Amino acid sequence: MSGIGERELKSALSKDLLGWYKVAKRDLPWRRSRDPYHIWISEIMLQQTRVETVIPYFLRFTEKFPTVTDLAAAPEEDVLKAWEGLGYYSRARNLQAAAREVVERYGGRVPDDKAAVSGLKGVGPYTSGAILSIAFNRPEPAVDGNVMRVLSRYFCIDEDIARPATRIGMEGLARELIPEGEAADFNQALMELGAMICTPKSPSCLACPVMTHCQGRLAGREEELPIKSKAKPPKPQYRLAALTMDAAGRVLVRQRPSQGLLARLWELPHVEIPAPEQWRSDEAAPALLAAALAAEGLAIRPERHIADAEHIFTHLHWYVRVWTAVIADDSPPPPGCRWIGPAEFELLAWPNLFRKLLSQHFSGALEAAAGVQAD
């Protein structure tokens, strides 16, 4: 560290950051009260999602489920529908499961005890720290990616932030920085600085309230820090999907299993094809799609390749090729499948990929883009 001692460096960060935040903080819906339920929802929604995207979801969600008790009592399908488009649907399920715990164990009031909050389903160290500090002003750290980036640069920390040990160390550092009685504002100030000024690329150092003592900037390393090892790229998966229609123009869809990826969401029937060359082949693909779905009890006859789509999950990259199809015999659809029209479509919860495809289909845009007429 240059020109200033460690204690003074920490004190300067806390003082300068708080002064800036109280003037420059954004007016966000979840900041308009200290309601722990609202803060909890916002923090779950904000994980890996931009603030601008979250705001309308937060407002709709809290209008539909205004209290913990309302969320706990709601049908899961309604919760998933309200979450539709945010992705990471396990977070919505965990949120509802935790709401039920709050109702059963704590009388519908979010507890202000660290052990109790940390014990709720889906609540990790960051979320518990955010709830306790922002809602209850408890001196608990809330260390996310934004905060680790700020601390890495300000203190010129070379440790890999992808390592759990580094996160633990930064939680300890963040705890030391919290001024007495200012946990709520200070933690939000750290998050705000990382989101608005100390951004991952091209940080706005000249506008930064703590630039004077930022050790990373003084060392010319603000673009280099934080150090983060690269995650493995998501595994590619190639899938064929059937857009199967009946004479009335309804589409056959199915519900995913109650456990696992995208649990209980609706989708077009589809199958994984291990060989990309077969997935691409207009000769091999329809036979493979028909055979795989027949093994699941769904007899269809693929007719036309109509669209391609893709979606990236944390560990998977789906490449989906869509074929129009018709039912090949008079057998009823297998369990978990149903016929839907546009009205039913709007009532069900879908992964983004299939919501987009079916929205385009029901509007006629999918067929128009493919240069074919809908059956």
PDB file of N, CA and C in Angstrom, residues 151-197:
ATOM      1  N   LEU A 151     -13.470  -4.401  -3.791  1.00  0.00           N
ATOM      2  CA  LEU A 151     -12.437  -4.650  -2.781  1.00  0.00           C
ATOM      3  C   LEU A 151     -11.127  -5.075  -3.426  1.00  0.00           C
ATOM      4  N   SER A 152     -11.210  -5.890  -4.474  1.00  0.00           N
ATOM      5  CA  SER A 152      -9.982  -6.319  -5.159  1.00  0.00           C
ATOM      6  C   SER A 152      -9.213  -5.128  -5.693  1.00  0.00           C
ATOM      7  N   ARG A 153      -9.919  -4.184  -6.280  1.00  0.00           N
ATOM      8  CA  ARG A 153      -9.257  -3.022  -6.870  1.00  0.00           C
ATOM      9  C   ARG A 153      -8.789  -2.041  -5.797  1.00  0.00           C
ATOM     10  N   TYR A 154      -9.657  -1.741  -4.846  1.00  0.00           N
ATOM     11  CA  TYR A 154      -9.301  -0.728  -3.851  1.00  0.00           C
ATOM     12  C   TYR A 154      -8.099  -1.163  -3.020  1.00  0.00           C
ATOM     13  N   PHE A 155      -8.064  -2.448  -2.633  1.00  0.00           N
ATOM     14  CA  PHE A 155      -6.959  -2.942  -1.800  1.00  0.00           C
ATOM     15  C   PHE A 155      -5.884  -3.660  -2.626  1.00  0.00           C
ATOM     16  N   CYS A 156      -6.042  -3.668  -3.948  1.00  0.00           N
ATOM     17  CA  CYS A 156      -5.071  -4.307  -4.860  1.00  0.00           C
ATOM     18  C   CYS A 156      -4.825  -5.762  -4.427  1.00  0.00           C
ATOM     19  N   ILE A 157      -5.895  -6.526  -4.381  1.00  0.00           N
ATOM     20  CA  ILE A 157      -5.836  -7.932  -3.945  1.00  0.00           C
ATOM     21  C   ILE A 157      -5.648  -8.823  -5.166  1.00  0.00           C
ATOM     22  N   ASP A 158      -4.621  -9.669  -5.104  1.00  0.00           N
ATOM     23  CA  ASP A 158      -4.276 -10.525  -6.244  1.00  0.00           C
ATOM     24  C   ASP A 158      -4.939 -11.898  -6.206  1.00  0.00           C
ATOM     25  N   GLU A 159      -5.696 -12.202  -5.190  1.00  0.00           N
ATOM     26  CA  GLU A 159      -6.229 -13.548  -5.047  1.00  0.00           C
ATOM     27  C   GLU A 159      -7.399 -13.780  -5.996  1.00  0.00           C
ATOM     28  N   ASP A 160      -7.506 -15.016  -6.469  1.00  0.00           N
ATOM     29  CA  ASP A 160      -8.538 -15.421  -7.416  1.00  0.00           C
ATOM     30  C   ASP A 160      -9.906 -15.377  -6.739  1.00  0.00           C
ATOM     31  N   ILE A 161     -10.799 -14.507  -7.218  1.00  0.00           N
ATOM     32  CA  ILE A 161     -12.097 -14.358  -6.567  1.00  0.00           C
ATOM     33  C   ILE A 161     -13.023 -15.542  -6.845  1.00  0.00           C
ATOM     34  N   ALA A 162     -12.632 -16.441  -7.747  1.00  0.00           N
ATOM     35  CA  ALA A 162     -13.434 -17.639  -7.986  1.00  0.00           C
ATOM     36  C   ALA A 162     -13.201 -18.695  -6.908  1.00  0.00           C
ATOM     37  N   ARG A 163     -12.181 -18.507  -6.075  1.00  0.00           N
ATOM     38  CA  ARG A 163     -11.883 -19.484  -5.030  1.00  0.00           C
ATOM     39  C   ARG A 163     -12.714 -19.191  -3.779  1.00  0.00           C
ATOM     40  N   PRO A 164     -13.311 -20.220  -3.184  1.00  0.00           N
ATOM     41  CA  PRO A 164     -14.104 -20.010  -1.963  1.00  0.00           C
ATOM     42  C   PRO A 164     -13.304 -19.344  -0.848  1.00  0.00           C
ATOM     43  N   ALA A 165     -12.011 -19.684  -0.735  1.00  0.00           N
ATOM     44  CA  ALA A 165     -11.195 -19.099   0.323  1.00  0.00           C
ATOM     45  C   ALA A 165     -11.072 -17.583   0.155  1.00  0.00           C
ATOM     46  N   THR A 166     -11.026 -17.119  -1.088  1.00  0.00           N
ATOM     47  CA  THR A 166     -10.944 -15.678  -1.332  1.00  0.00           C
ATOM     48  C   THR A 166     -12.233 -14.984  -0.906  1.00  0.00           C
ATOM     49  N   ARG A 167     -13.361 -15.598  -1.236  1.00  0.00           N
ATOM     50  CA  ARG A 167     -14.643 -15.033  -0.822  1.00  0.00           C
ATOM     51  C   ARG A 167     -14.732 -14.925   0.706  1.00  0.00           C
ATOM     52  N   ILE A 168     -14.309 -15.968   1.389  1.00  0.00           N
ATOM     53  CA  ILE A 168     -14.354 -15.956   2.849  1.00  0.00           C
ATOM     54  C   ILE A 168     -13.479 -14.825   3.399  1.00  0.00           C
ATOM     55  N   GLY A 169     -12.280 -14.682   2.808  1.00  0.00           N
ATOM     56  CA  GLY A 169     -11.396 -13.603   3.233  1.00  0.00           C
ATOM     57  C   GLY A 169     -12.008 -12.232   2.996  1.00  0.00           C
ATOM     58  N   MET A 170     -12.689 -12.067   1.863  1.00  0.00           N
ATOM     59  CA  MET A 170     -13.303 -10.772   1.567  1.00  0.00           C
ATOM     60  C   MET A 170     -14.511 -10.510   2.456  1.00  0.00           C
ATOM     61  N   GLU A 171     -15.204 -11.561   2.866  1.00  0.00           N
ATOM     62  CA  GLU A 171     -16.298 -11.370   3.826  1.00  0.00           C
ATOM     63  C   GLU A 171     -15.754 -10.822   5.145  1.00  0.00           C
ATOM     64  N   GLY A 172     -14.614 -11.350   5.569  1.00  0.00           N
ATOM     65  CA  GLY A 172     -13.991 -10.833   6.783  1.00  0.00           C
ATOM     66  C   GLY A 172     -13.559  -9.388   6.628  1.00  0.00           C
ATOM     67  N   LEU A 173     -12.983  -9.057   5.480  1.00  0.00           N
ATOM     68  CA  LEU A 173     -12.564  -7.683   5.213  1.00  0.00           C
ATOM     69  C   LEU A 173     -13.770  -6.745   5.181  1.00  0.00           C
ATOM     70  N   ALA A 174     -14.830  -7.163   4.496  1.00  0.00           N
ATOM     71  CA  ALA A 174     -16.022  -6.329   4.397  1.00  0.00           C
ATOM     72  C   ALA A 174     -16.640  -6.090   5.769  1.00  0.00           C
ATOM     73  N   ARG A 175     -16.607  -7.103   6.613  1.00  0.00           N
ATOM     74  CA  ARG A 175     -17.147  -6.945   7.965  1.00  0.00           C
ATOM     75  C   ARG A 175     -16.380  -5.864   8.734  1.00  0.00           C
ATOM     76  N   GLU A 176     -15.057  -5.832   8.566  1.00  0.00           N
ATOM     77  CA  GLU A 176     -14.234  -4.832   9.259  1.00  0.00           C
ATOM     78  C   GLU A 176     -14.537  -3.411   8.782  1.00  0.00           C
ATOM     79  N   LEU A 177     -14.994  -3.290   7.549  1.00  0.00           N
ATOM     80  CA  LEU A 177     -15.202  -1.967   6.958  1.00  0.00           C
ATOM     81  C   LEU A 177     -16.517  -1.318   7.369  1.00  0.00           C
ATOM     82  N   ILE A 178     -17.477  -2.107   7.860  1.00  0.00           N
ATOM     83  CA  ILE A 178     -18.814  -1.580   8.144  1.00  0.00           C
ATOM     84  C   ILE A 178     -18.757  -0.581   9.302  1.00  0.00           C
ATOM     85  N   PRO A 179     -19.104   0.682   9.070  1.00  0.00           N
ATOM     86  CA  PRO A 179     -19.123   1.653  10.170  1.00  0.00           C
ATOM     87  C   PRO A 179     -20.266   1.333  11.130  1.00  0.00           C
ATOM     88  N   GLU A 180     -20.070   1.619  12.382  1.00  0.00           N
ATOM     89  CA  GLU A 180     -21.077   1.307  13.392  1.00  0.00           C
ATOM     90  C   GLU A 180     -22.399   1.998  13.065  1.00  0.00           C
ATOM     91  N   GLY A 181     -23.463   1.201  13.056  1.00  0.00           N
ATOM     92  CA  GLY A 181     -24.793   1.734  12.801  1.00  0.00           C
ATOM     93  C   GLY A 181     -25.095   2.044  11.358  1.00  0.00           C
ATOM     94  N   GLU A 182     -24.188   1.712  10.426  1.00  0.00           N
ATOM     95  CA  GLU A 182     -24.362   2.083   9.015  1.00  0.00           C
ATOM     96  C   GLU A 182     -24.334   0.868   8.088  1.00  0.00           C
ATOM     97  N   ALA A 183     -24.636  -0.310   8.608  1.00  0.00           N
ATOM     98  CA  ALA A 183     -24.509  -1.525   7.799  1.00  0.00           C
ATOM     99  C   ALA A 183     -25.391  -1.478   6.553  1.00  0.00           C
ATOM    100  N   ALA A 184     -26.635  -1.031   6.696  1.00  0.00           N
ATOM    101  CA  ALA A 184     -27.569  -1.038   5.570  1.00  0.00           C
ATOM    102  C   ALA A 184     -27.043  -0.175   4.426  1.00  0.00           C
ATOM    103  N   ASP A 185     -26.696   1.066   4.726  1.00  0.00           N
ATOM    104  CA  ASP A 185     -26.227   1.963   3.667  1.00  0.00           C
ATOM    105  C   ASP A 185     -24.852   1.560   3.153  1.00  0.00           C
ATOM    106  N   PHE A 186     -23.978   1.121   4.043  1.00  0.00           N
ATOM    107  CA  PHE A 186     -22.632   0.811   3.588  1.00  0.00           C
ATOM    108  C   PHE A 186     -22.625  -0.379   2.632  1.00  0.00           C
ATOM    109  N   ASN A 187     -23.334  -1.444   2.964  1.00  0.00           N
ATOM    110  CA  ASN A 187     -23.356  -2.608   2.068  1.00  0.00           C
ATOM    111  C   ASN A 187     -23.983  -2.258   0.727  1.00  0.00           C
ATOM    112  N   GLN A 188     -25.042  -1.469   0.761  1.00  0.00           N
ATOM    113  CA  GLN A 188     -25.651  -1.061  -0.508  1.00  0.00           C
ATOM    114  C   GLN A 188     -24.732  -0.131  -1.292  1.00  0.00           C
ATOM    115  N   ALA A 189     -23.949   0.661  -0.583  1.00  0.00           N
ATOM    116  CA  ALA A 189     -23.003   1.559  -1.253  1.00  0.00           C
ATOM    117  C   ALA A 189     -21.931   0.770  -1.999  1.00  0.00           C
ATOM    118  N   LEU A 190     -21.418  -0.282  -1.360  1.00  0.00           N
ATOM    119  CA  LEU A 190     -20.437  -1.135  -2.036  1.00  0.00           C
ATOM    120  C   LEU A 190     -21.025  -1.753  -3.299  1.00  0.00           C
ATOM    121  N   MET A 191     -22.254  -2.267  -3.183  1.00  0.00           N
ATOM    122  CA  MET A 191     -22.918  -2.870  -4.354  1.00  0.00           C
ATOM    123  C   MET A 191     -23.135  -1.827  -5.440  1.00  0.00           C
ATOM    124  N   GLU A 192     -23.587  -0.634  -5.026  1.00  0.00           N
ATOM    125  CA  GLU A 192     -23.875   0.435  -5.978  1.00  0.00           C
ATOM    126  C   GLU A 192     -22.615   0.888  -6.712  1.00  0.00           C
ATOM    127  N   LEU A 193     -21.515   1.003  -5.995  1.00  0.00           N
ATOM    128  CA  LEU A 193     -20.266   1.418  -6.627  1.00  0.00           C
ATOM    129  C   LEU A 193     -19.843   0.407  -7.687  1.00  0.00           C
ATOM    130  N   GLY A 194     -19.949  -0.890  -7.346  1.00  0.00           N
ATOM    131  CA  GLY A 194     -19.583  -1.916  -8.313  1.00  0.00           C
ATOM    132  C   GLY A 194     -20.496  -1.957  -9.515  1.00  0.00           C
ATOM    133  N   ALA A 195     -21.777  -1.664  -9.305  1.00  0.00           N
ATOM    134  CA  ALA A 195     -22.736  -1.721 -10.403  1.00  0.00           C
ATOM    135  C   ALA A 195     -22.647  -0.500 -11.319  1.00  0.00           C
ATOM    136  N   MET A 196     -22.362   0.675 -10.750  1.00  0.00           N
ATOM    137  CA  MET A 196     -22.463   1.916 -11.507  1.00  0.00           C
ATOM    138  C   MET A 196     -21.128   2.495 -11.960  1.00  0.00           C
ATOM    139  N   ILE A 197     -20.072   2.326 -11.178  1.00  0.00           N
ATOM    140  CA  ILE A 197     -18.803   3.007 -11.468  1.00  0.00           C
ATOM    141  C   ILE A 197     -17.642   2.026 -11.601  1.00  0.00           C
TER     142      ILE A 197
END
